CSV table of C-alpha atoms in Angstrom, one decimal:
chain,number,residue,atom,x,y,z
A,1,UNK,CA,13.1,-40.4,-30.6
A,2,UNK,CA,15.9,-39.2,-32.6
A,3,UNK,CA,17.4,-36.6,-30.5
A,4,UNK,CA,20.7,-35.0,-30.2
A,5,UNK,CA,23.0,-36.6,-27.8
A,6,UNK,CA,26.1,-35.1,-26.1
A,7,UNK,CA,28.4,-35.6,-28.9
A,8,UNK,CA,26.4,-33.0,-31.2
A,9,UNK,CA,27.6,-29.3,-29.8
A,10,UNK,CA,24.7,-27.0,-30.1
A,11,UNK,CA,26.6,-24.7,-32.9
A,12,UNK,CA,27.0,-27.5,-35.3
A,13,UNK,CA,23.2,-28.3,-35.6
A,14,UNK,CA,22.0,-27.1,-39.1
A,15,UNK,CA,19.0,-24.8,-39.5
A,16,UNK,CA,17.5,-27.6,-41.3
A,17,UNK,CA,17.5,-29.9,-38.3
A,18,UNK,CA,15.9,-27.0,-36.1
A,19,UNK,CA,12.3,-26.3,-35.5
A,20,UNK,CA,11.0,-23.1,-36.1
A,21,UNK,CA,9.1,-21.0,-33.5
A,22,UNK,CA,7.0,-19.3,-36.0
A,23,UNK,CA,5.4,-19.6,-39.2
A,24,UNK,CA,2.3,-21.3,-40.3
A,25,UNK,CA,2.9,-24.6,-38.6
A,26,UNK,CA,3.5,-23.2,-35.3
A,27,UNK,CA,0.7,-20.5,-35.8
A,28,UNK,CA,-2.0,-23.0,-36.9
A,29,UNK,CA,-1.7,-25.5,-34.0
A,30,UNK,CA,1.2,-24.9,-31.5
A,31,UNK,CA,0.0,-27.8,-29.3
A,32,UNK,CA,0.3,-30.4,-32.0
A,33,UNK,CA,4.0,-29.1,-32.9
A,34,UNK,CA,4.6,-29.4,-29.3
A,35,UNK,CA,3.7,-32.9,-29.0
A,36,UNK,CA,5.2,-33.9,-32.5
A,37,UNK,CA,8.9,-32.4,-31.5
A,38,UNK,CA,8.7,-33.9,-28.0
A,39,UNK,CA,8.4,-37.2,-29.5
A,40,UNK,CA,11.0,-36.7,-32.2
A,41,UNK,CA,13.8,-34.7,-29.7
A,42,UNK,CA,12.7,-35.6,-26.3
A,43,UNK,CA,12.4,-32.7,-24.0
A,44,UNK,CA,15.4,-30.5,-25.3
A,45,UNK,CA,14.7,-29.3,-28.7
A,46,UNK,CA,16.7,-27.3,-31.1
A,47,UNK,CA,14.6,-24.4,-32.3
A,48,UNK,CA,15.0,-21.2,-34.5
A,49,UNK,CA,13.3,-18.0,-33.2
A,50,UNK,CA,11.8,-15.3,-35.3
A,51,UNK,CA,14.9,-14.3,-37.6
A,52,UNK,CA,16.3,-17.8,-37.5
A,53,UNK,CA,18.0,-17.4,-34.1
A,54,UNK,CA,19.0,-20.5,-32.5
A,55,UNK,CA,17.8,-21.6,-29.1
A,56,UNK,CA,16.8,-24.7,-27.1
A,57,UNK,CA,13.0,-25.3,-26.5
A,58,UNK,CA,12.2,-27.1,-23.3
A,59,UNK,CA,9.1,-29.6,-23.9
A,60,UNK,CA,9.6,-32.0,-21.1
A,61,UNK,CA,8.0,-31.1,-17.5
A,62,UNK,CA,11.0,-32.7,-15.9
A,63,UNK,CA,13.7,-30.5,-17.9
A,64,UNK,CA,11.8,-27.4,-17.1
A,65,UNK,CA,11.6,-28.2,-13.5
A,66,UNK,CA,15.4,-29.0,-13.5
A,67,UNK,CA,16.4,-25.8,-15.4
A,68,UNK,CA,14.0,-23.6,-13.0
A,69,UNK,CA,15.4,-25.1,-10.0
A,70,UNK,CA,18.9,-24.7,-10.8
A,71,UNK,CA,19.4,-20.7,-11.1
A,72,UNK,CA,23.2,-21.2,-10.8
A,73,UNK,CA,23.6,-23.2,-14.0
A,74,UNK,CA,20.7,-21.6,-15.8
A,75,UNK,CA,20.6,-18.0,-14.9
A,76,UNK,CA,18.4,-14.9,-15.8
A,77,UNK,CA,20.7,-12.1,-17.0
A,78,UNK,CA,20.2,-12.0,-20.7
A,79,UNK,CA,23.7,-10.6,-21.1
A,80,UNK,CA,25.2,-13.9,-21.0
A,81,UNK,CA,23.7,-14.7,-24.3
A,82,UNK,CA,26.1,-16.0,-26.9
A,83,UNK,CA,24.1,-15.0,-29.9
A,84,UNK,CA,23.8,-11.1,-29.4
A,85,UNK,CA,26.3,-10.6,-32.5
A,86,UNK,CA,23.7,-12.4,-34.5
A,87,UNK,CA,20.7,-10.4,-33.6
A,88,UNK,CA,19.4,-7.4,-35.6
A,89,UNK,CA,18.8,-3.9,-34.1
A,90,UNK,CA,15.1,-4.4,-35.2
A,91,UNK,CA,14.6,-7.8,-34.0
A,92,UNK,CA,10.8,-8.2,-33.1
A,93,UNK,CA,11.8,-10.1,-29.9
A,94,UNK,CA,14.3,-7.5,-28.9
A,95,UNK,CA,12.2,-6.2,-25.9
A,96,UNK,CA,11.7,-9.6,-24.4
A,97,UNK,CA,15.7,-10.1,-24.0
A,98,UNK,CA,17.3,-6.8,-23.7
A,99,UNK,CA,18.6,-6.2,-20.7
A,100,UNK,CA,17.2,-3.5,-18.2
A,101,UNK,CA,17.8,-3.0,-14.7
A,102,UNK,CA,14.3,-4.4,-13.2
A,103,UNK,CA,13.8,-7.6,-11.2
A,104,UNK,CA,13.4,-9.7,-14.3
A,105,UNK,CA,17.0,-9.8,-14.9
A,106,UNK,CA,18.5,-9.9,-11.6
A,107,UNK,CA,20.3,-13.0,-10.2
A,108,UNK,CA,21.4,-14.7,-6.7
A,109,UNK,CA,20.8,-12.1,-3.6
A,110,UNK,CA,20.0,-8.9,-5.7
A,111,UNK,CA,17.1,-11.0,-7.2
A,112,UNK,CA,15.9,-12.3,-3.7
A,113,UNK,CA,16.1,-8.9,-2.6
A,114,UNK,CA,14.1,-7.4,-5.4
A,115,UNK,CA,11.4,-10.3,-5.6
A,116,UNK,CA,11.2,-10.3,-1.8
A,117,UNK,CA,10.1,-6.7,-1.9
A,118,UNK,CA,7.5,-7.6,-4.5
A,119,UNK,CA,6.2,-10.7,-2.9
A,120,UNK,CA,5.8,-8.8,0.5
A,121,UNK,CA,4.0,-5.8,-1.1
A,122,UNK,CA,1.4,-8.1,-2.7
A,123,UNK,CA,0.9,-10.1,0.7
A,124,UNK,CA,-0.1,-6.8,2.0
A,125,UNK,CA,-2.9,-6.7,-0.1
A,126,UNK,CA,-6.1,-7.6,1.2
A,127,UNK,CA,-7.6,-10.4,-1.2
A,128,UNK,CA,-11.3,-9.8,0.0
A,129,UNK,CA,-11.1,-6.1,-0.7
A,130,UNK,CA,-9.6,-6.9,-3.8
A,131,UNK,CA,-12.3,-9.4,-4.7
A,132,UNK,CA,-14.7,-6.4,-3.8
A,133,UNK,CA,-12.9,-4.0,-6.1
A,134,UNK,CA,-12.8,-6.7,-8.8
A,135,UNK,CA,-16.6,-7.0,-8.5
A,136,UNK,CA,-17.2,-3.4,-9.2
A,137,UNK,CA,-14.9,-3.3,-12.0
A,138,UNK,CA,-16.8,-6.1,-13.8
A,139,UNK,CA,-20.0,-4.8,-13.0
A,140,UNK,CA,-18.6,-1.4,-14.7
A,141,UNK,CA,-17.2,-3.3,-17.6
A,142,UNK,CA,-20.5,-5.3,-18.1
A,143,UNK,CA,-22.9,-2.4,-17.7
A,144,UNK,CA,-21.1,-0.6,-20.7
A,145,UNK,CA,-22.4,-3.5,-23.3
A,146,UNK,CA,-25.0,-5.3,-21.3
A,147,UNK,CA,-27.9,-3.2,-23.3
A,148,UNK,CA,-26.6,-4.1,-26.7
A,149,UNK,CA,-26.9,-7.8,-26.4
A,150,UNK,CA,-23.5,-8.4,-28.1
A,151,UNK,CA,-20.0,-7.8,-27.0
A,152,UNK,CA,-16.4,-8.7,-27.6
A,153,UNK,CA,-15.2,-9.9,-24.4
A,154,UNK,CA,-11.6,-9.6,-24.9
A,155,UNK,CA,-11.3,-6.0,-26.1
A,156,UNK,CA,-14.4,-4.9,-23.9
A,157,UNK,CA,-13.9,-7.0,-20.9
A,158,UNK,CA,-10.7,-9.3,-20.0
A,159,UNK,CA,-8.3,-6.8,-21.8
A,160,UNK,CA,-9.4,-4.0,-19.0
A,161,UNK,CA,-10.3,-5.7,-16.1
A,162,UNK,CA,-6.8,-6.8,-14.9
A,163,UNK,CA,-5.2,-3.3,-15.4
A,164,UNK,CA,-8.4,-1.5,-13.7
A,165,UNK,CA,-7.6,-3.7,-10.6
A,166,UNK,CA,-4.0,-3.2,-10.6
A,167,UNK,CA,-4.6,0.7,-10.7
A,168,UNK,CA,-6.6,0.0,-7.4
A,169,UNK,CA,-3.7,-1.7,-5.8
A,170,UNK,CA,-1.5,0.8,-6.9
A,171,UNK,CA,-3.6,3.6,-5.2
A,172,UNK,CA,-3.9,5.4,-8.8
A,173,UNK,CA,-6.5,8.0,-9.4
A,174,UNK,CA,-9.5,6.6,-11.2
A,175,UNK,CA,-8.8,9.0,-14.0
A,176,UNK,CA,-5.5,7.7,-14.8
A,177,UNK,CA,-6.9,4.0,-15.3
A,178,UNK,CA,-8.1,4.3,-18.9
A,179,UNK,CA,-4.8,5.7,-20.2
A,180,UNK,CA,-2.8,3.0,-18.2
A,181,UNK,CA,-5.3,0.4,-19.8
A,182,UNK,CA,-4.6,1.6,-23.4
A,183,UNK,CA,-0.7,2.1,-23.0
A,184,UNK,CA,0.1,-1.2,-21.5
A,185,UNK,CA,-1.9,-3.2,-24.2
A,186,UNK,CA,0.0,-1.0,-26.8
A,187,UNK,CA,3.2,-1.5,-25.4
A,188,UNK,CA,2.8,-5.3,-25.2
A,189,UNK,CA,2.0,-5.3,-28.9
A,190,UNK,CA,4.6,-5.6,-31.8
A,191,UNK,CA,3.3,-2.3,-33.6
A,192,UNK,CA,5.1,1.0,-34.2
A,193,UNK,CA,3.2,2.4,-30.9
A,194,UNK,CA,4.7,-0.1,-28.5
A,195,UNK,CA,7.8,1.8,-27.6
A,196,UNK,CA,6.1,5.1,-27.2
A,197,UNK,CA,3.3,3.6,-25.1
A,198,UNK,CA,6.0,1.8,-23.0
A,199,UNK,CA,7.5,5.1,-22.4
A,200,UNK,CA,4.0,6.5,-21.5
A,201,UNK,CA,3.7,3.6,-19.0
A,202,UNK,CA,7.1,4.3,-17.6
A,203,UNK,CA,6.4,7.9,-16.9
A,204,UNK,CA,3.1,7.0,-15.4
A,205,UNK,CA,4.9,4.6,-12.8
A,206,UNK,CA,7.6,7.4,-12.4
A,207,UNK,CA,4.7,9.9,-11.5
A,208,UNK,CA,3.1,7.2,-9.2
A,209,UNK,CA,6.1,6.7,-7.1
A,210,UNK,CA,6.8,10.4,-6.7
A,211,UNK,CA,3.3,11.0,-5.6
A,212,UNK,CA,3.6,8.1,-3.3
A,213,UNK,CA,6.9,9.5,-1.8
A,214,UNK,CA,5.0,12.8,-1.1
A,215,UNK,CA,1.8,11.0,0.2
A,216,UNK,CA,2.2,7.4,1.2
A,217,UNK,CA,-0.9,5.0,0.9
A,218,UNK,CA,-2.1,1.7,1.9
A,219,UNK,CA,-0.9,0.3,-1.5
A,220,UNK,CA,1.5,-1.6,-3.4
A,221,UNK,CA,4.1,1.2,-4.5
A,222,UNK,CA,4.2,2.3,-0.9
A,223,UNK,CA,4.7,-1.1,0.3
A,224,UNK,CA,7.6,-1.4,-1.9
A,225,UNK,CA,9.3,2.1,-1.2
A,226,UNK,CA,9.0,1.3,2.6
A,227,UNK,CA,10.1,-2.2,2.6
A,228,UNK,CA,13.4,-3.3,4.6
A,229,UNK,CA,15.0,-4.1,1.2
A,230,UNK,CA,15.6,-0.3,0.8
A,231,UNK,CA,14.7,0.0,-3.0
A,232,UNK,CA,15.5,3.2,-4.7
A,233,UNK,CA,12.9,5.0,-6.5
A,234,UNK,CA,14.1,3.6,-10.2
A,235,UNK,CA,14.1,0.3,-8.7
A,236,UNK,CA,10.5,0.5,-7.6
A,237,UNK,CA,9.5,2.4,-11.0
A,238,UNK,CA,11.3,-0.7,-13.0
A,239,UNK,CA,9.5,-3.2,-10.8
A,240,UNK,CA,6.3,-1.5,-11.2
A,241,UNK,CA,6.7,-2.0,-14.6
A,242,UNK,CA,7.4,-5.5,-14.4
A,243,UNK,CA,4.3,-6.3,-12.2
A,244,UNK,CA,2.2,-4.2,-14.5
A,245,UNK,CA,3.2,-6.2,-17.8
A,246,UNK,CA,3.2,-9.5,-15.7
A,247,UNK,CA,-0.5,-8.8,-14.5
A,248,UNK,CA,-2.1,-7.6,-17.7
A,249,UNK,CA,-1.6,-10.0,-20.7
A,250,UNK,CA,-1.4,-13.0,-18.7
A,251,UNK,CA,-4.5,-12.5,-16.5
A,252,UNK,CA,-6.6,-11.1,-19.3
A,253,UNK,CA,-5.7,-14.2,-21.7
A,254,UNK,CA,-6.5,-16.4,-18.3
A,255,UNK,CA,-10.1,-14.7,-18.4
A,256,UNK,CA,-10.5,-14.8,-21.9
A,257,UNK,CA,-9.3,-18.6,-22.4
A,258,UNK,CA,-11.2,-19.5,-19.5
A,259,UNK,CA,-14.7,-18.1,-20.9
A,260,UNK,CA,-13.9,-19.5,-24.2
A,261,UNK,CA,-13.6,-22.8,-22.5
A,262,UNK,CA,-17.1,-22.4,-20.4
A,263,UNK,CA,-18.6,-21.6,-23.7
A,264,UNK,CA,-17.4,-24.5,-25.8
A,265,UNK,CA,-17.1,-27.4,-23.1
A,266,UNK,CA,-20.1,-29.2,-22.0
A,267,UNK,CA,-18.9,-29.9,-18.7
A,268,UNK,CA,-19.2,-26.3,-17.6
A,269,UNK,CA,-22.7,-25.8,-19.1
A,270,UNK,CA,-24.2,-25.4,-15.6
A,271,UNK,CA,-21.9,-22.4,-14.8
A,272,UNK,CA,-23.8,-20.8,-17.5
A,273,UNK,CA,-26.9,-21.4,-15.7
A,274,UNK,CA,-26.0,-19.3,-12.9
A,275,UNK,CA,-24.0,-21.7,-10.8
A,276,UNK,CA,-20.1,-20.5,-10.0
A,277,UNK,CA,-18.8,-24.1,-9.0
A,278,UNK,CA,-17.0,-24.7,-12.1
A,279,UNK,CA,-15.3,-21.3,-12.5
A,280,UNK,CA,-12.2,-22.3,-10.2
A,281,UNK,CA,-12.1,-25.6,-12.0
A,282,UNK,CA,-12.2,-24.2,-15.4
A,283,UNK,CA,-9.4,-21.6,-14.4
A,284,UNK,CA,-7.2,-24.3,-13.3
A,285,UNK,CA,-8.0,-26.5,-16.4
A,286,UNK,CA,-7.0,-23.6,-18.3
A,287,UNK,CA,-3.6,-23.3,-17.0
A,288,UNK,CA,-3.0,-26.8,-18.0
A,289,UNK,CA,-4.4,-26.9,-21.5
A,290,UNK,CA,-4.3,-23.1,-22.9
A,291,UNK,CA,-1.9,-21.6,-20.5
A,292,UNK,CA,-1.7,-18.0,-21.0
A,293,UNK,CA,2.1,-17.8,-20.9
A,294,UNK,CA,3.0,-20.5,-23.4
A,295,UNK,CA,6.7,-19.9,-23.7
A,296,UNK,CA,9.2,-17.6,-21.6
A,297,UNK,CA,12.5,-16.2,-22.4
A,298,UNK,CA,14.3,-17.7,-20.7
A,299,UNK,CA,17.7,-19.0,-19.0
A,300,UNK,CA,21.2,-18.7,-20.1
A,301,UNK,CA,23.8,-21.6,-19.5
A,302,UNK,CA,26.5,-20.0,-17.2
A,303,UNK,CA,29.0,-22.6,-18.4
A,304,UNK,CA,29.0,-25.8,-21.0
A,305,UNK,CA,26.7,-28.6,-19.5
A,306,UNK,CA,24.6,-31.5,-20.7
A,307,UNK,CA,20.6,-31.6,-20.3
A,308,UNK,CA,18.8,-34.7,-20.8
A,309,UNK,CA,21.5,-36.0,-23.0
A,310,UNK,CA,22.2,-32.9,-24.9
A,311,UNK,CA,25.2,-30.7,-24.9
A,312,UNK,CA,24.2,-27.1,-24.1
A,313,UNK,CA,26.9,-24.7,-24.6
A,314,UNK,CA,27.8,-21.6,-22.2
A,315,UNK,CA,25.5,-18.6,-23.1
A,316,UNK,CA,22.9,-20.7,-24.8
A,317,UNK,CA,19.4,-19.3,-24.5
A,318,UNK,CA,17.2,-21.9,-23.0
A,319,UNK,CA,13.5,-21.2,-23.5
A,320,UNK,CA,11.1,-22.7,-21.1
A,321,UNK,CA,8.1,-24.4,-23.1
A,322,UNK,CA,5.6,-24.0,-20.2
A,323,UNK,CA,2.7,-25.1,-22.5
A,324,UNK,CA,4.8,-28.0,-23.9
A,325,UNK,CA,5.7,-29.2,-20.1
A,326,UNK,CA,2.0,-28.8,-19.0
A,327,UNK,CA,1.2,-31.1,-22.0
A,328,UNK,CA,4.0,-33.6,-21.0
A,329,UNK,CA,2.0,-37.1,-20.8
A,330,UNK,CA,4.3,-37.8,-17.8
A,331,UNK,CA,2.9,-34.8,-15.9
A,332,UNK,CA,-0.5,-34.0,-17.6
A,333,UNK,CA,-3.8,-34.7,-15.7
A,334,UNK,CA,-6.3,-37.2,-17.4
A,335,UNK,CA,-7.9,-35.1,-20.2
A,336,UNK,CA,-11.1,-37.0,-19.7
A,337,UNK,CA,-11.2,-36.3,-15.8
A,338,UNK,CA,-10.3,-32.8,-16.0
A,339,UNK,CA,-7.3,-30.9,-14.2
A,340,UNK,CA,-9.5,-31.0,-10.8
A,341,UNK,CA,-7.3,-30.1,-7.7
A,342,UNK,CA,-4.1,-30.6,-9.6
A,343,UNK,CA,-2.0,-27.6,-9.2
A,344,UNK,CA,1.4,-28.9,-10.2
A,345,UNK,CA,1.5,-27.1,-13.9
A,346,UNK,CA,4.2,-24.7,-14.7
A,347,UNK,CA,1.8,-22.0,-15.8
A,348,UNK,CA,3.3,-19.5,-13.2
A,349,UNK,CA,7.3,-20.9,-13.6
A,350,UNK,CA,8.9,-22.4,-11.1
A,351,UNK,CA,12.2,-21.6,-8.6
A,352,UNK,CA,13.7,-18.7,-7.7
A,353,UNK,CA,12.5,-16.9,-10.7
A,354,UNK,CA,9.1,-18.0,-10.8
A,355,UNK,CA,6.0,-15.6,-10.3
A,356,UNK,CA,6.5,-14.6,-6.8
A,357,UNK,CA,4.2,-15.4,-4.1
A,358,UNK,CA,1.2,-14.3,-3.8
A,359,UNK,CA,1.1,-13.0,-7.2
A,360,UNK,CA,-0.3,-16.2,-8.4
A,361,UNK,CA,-3.2,-15.7,-5.7
A,362,UNK,CA,-3.8,-12.4,-6.6
A,363,UNK,CA,-4.1,-13.2,-10.2
A,364,UNK,CA,-6.7,-15.8,-9.5
A,365,UNK,CA,-8.7,-13.6,-7.2
A,366,UNK,CA,-8.9,-11.0,-10.2
A,367,UNK,CA,-9.8,-13.6,-12.9
A,368,UNK,CA,-12.2,-15.7,-10.7
A,369,UNK,CA,-14.1,-12.7,-9.5
A,370,UNK,CA,-14.3,-11.1,-13.0
A,371,UNK,CA,-15.5,-14.7,-14.5
A,372,UNK,CA,-18.2,-15.1,-12.2
A,373,UNK,CA,-19.5,-11.4,-12.2
A,374,UNK,CA,-19.8,-11.8,-16.3
A,375,UNK,CA,-21.5,-15.3,-15.7
A,376,UNK,CA,-23.9,-14.1,-13.0
A,377,UNK,CA,-25.1,-11.0,-14.9
A,378,UNK,CA,-25.2,-12.7,-18.5
A,379,UNK,CA,-26.0,-16.2,-17.7
A,380,UNK,CA,-27.4,-16.9,-21.3
A,381,UNK,CA,-24.1,-16.0,-22.9
A,382,UNK,CA,-23.3,-17.7,-26.3
A,383,UNK,CA,-20.6,-17.6,-28.9
A,384,UNK,CA,-21.6,-15.2,-31.9
A,385,UNK,CA,-19.3,-17.4,-34.5
A,386,UNK,CA,-18.6,-21.1,-34.6
A,387,UNK,CA,-15.8,-22.2,-31.9
A,388,UNK,CA,-13.4,-23.0,-34.9
A,389,UNK,CA,-13.6,-19.5,-36.3
A,390,UNK,CA,-12.0,-18.2,-33.3
A,391,UNK,CA,-8.4,-16.8,-33.9
A,392,UNK,CA,-5.6,-16.9,-31.5
A,393,UNK,CA,-3.0,-14.1,-31.4
A,394,UNK,CA,0.0,-15.0,-33.3
A,395,UNK,CA,2.6,-14.6,-30.4
A,396,UNK,CA,5.4,-17.3,-29.5
A,397,UNK,CA,4.9,-16.2,-25.9
A,398,UNK,CA,1.2,-15.8,-25.0
A,399,UNK,CA,-1.7,-18.0,-25.7
A,400,UNK,CA,-4.8,-15.7,-26.1
A,401,UNK,CA,-8.0,-14.9,-28.5
A,402,UNK,CA,-7.8,-11.9,-31.0
A,403,UNK,CA,-11.6,-11.4,-30.0
A,404,UNK,CA,-14.1,-13.7,-28.4
A,405,UNK,CA,-17.7,-12.3,-29.9
A,406,UNK,CA,-20.8,-13.4,-27.8
A,407,UNK,CA,-24.4,-12.6,-27.9
A,408,UNK,CA,-26.8,-12.7,-25.1
A,409,UNK,CA,-30.2,-11.3,-23.9
A,410,UNK,CA,-30.0,-7.4,-23.6
A,411,UNK,CA,-30.3,-6.0,-20.0
A,412,UNK,CA,-31.3,-2.9,-19.0
A,413,UNK,CA,-28.7,-0.8,-16.7
A,414,UNK,CA,-29.6,2.5,-14.9
A,415,UNK,CA,-26.3,3.8,-15.7
A,416,UNK,CA,-22.4,3.5,-15.1
A,417,UNK,CA,-21.6,3.4,-11.4
A,418,UNK,CA,-18.1,4.1,-10.0
A,419,UNK,CA,-14.8,2.0,-10.4
């Protein structure tokens, strides 16, 4: 391991010695890249983000744990970043670092106030009722393609299920759910429709909060509005946007990646024959080996410090390499044995700014129920293309498939039921 020791300040590391988190090598096989640079640099790697913006990538499980645990030294407010002068106005990653008044960028007591309200609101969700809703949602989605004998399980299934479940948790009218699904998907993309779609999602959340102010219900927005944290309506809108984005793409990719695993790994063959016993194991294994949130921006050093022998300057951006950390040989479960009951992965983050409890449990209810219904309804699913032809989305942040084409025996359905 070469590494950069304490005598090497971050700003003196030339671009040629930094690893690019974009381009052909990264897109082709990010796992191999993480393994190589961990061997070369250790747990803290000098990288360049798209546009050659310098940052540090954490590839070690221990380093990620340390940074996530110390929210005073490695803080969340992106206004601390020392590279703002080098960031162009059209930087494609700007939406992930531009400060806004949501829980995402709060710190200390203010973060605990906002995150506590979200956690308590999600704790009030009846998970048995949620599971029943997810069964109906998954059944309805399967109904729409069951008779054709073929489907793209990303576009027609996994991308839709999480937000339809969230719409129920939000107490939204059924009529608004399809538009929300479409606009959230567009807002998380990098195309020209992303910003207009985000504005529409924000407007939808504002309308929802206004409606719940007039007519409260047994739902997440009402619970947040009535919480002792005394959130303003604008704070509720902003934080609902965060919950919506966090629930959509990561959970959709979790579902899609799990189905892919079950279609390509012989250990889960019995699940495809009608058994459910392996679904939970497959979900957990995906969090270790194909975690939906691959990297996360991030944390910002509040002062000069040393992290695993590397000098990190005040204001430096530290990217949490969650996929790389999960693959750290010092932490990763034996690949031959599978993940089994080991839930010590970093897929939901860690520490004060990790995914607030019980959000991971809620996501698991949605993912597990959705996958189980699909396999019960279509037990002879097969990939329609060779596994090696599946294409992963070109994202530095998310690990998910572009599409998952499958074939199966067509099933006659009487007609679509209610959501």
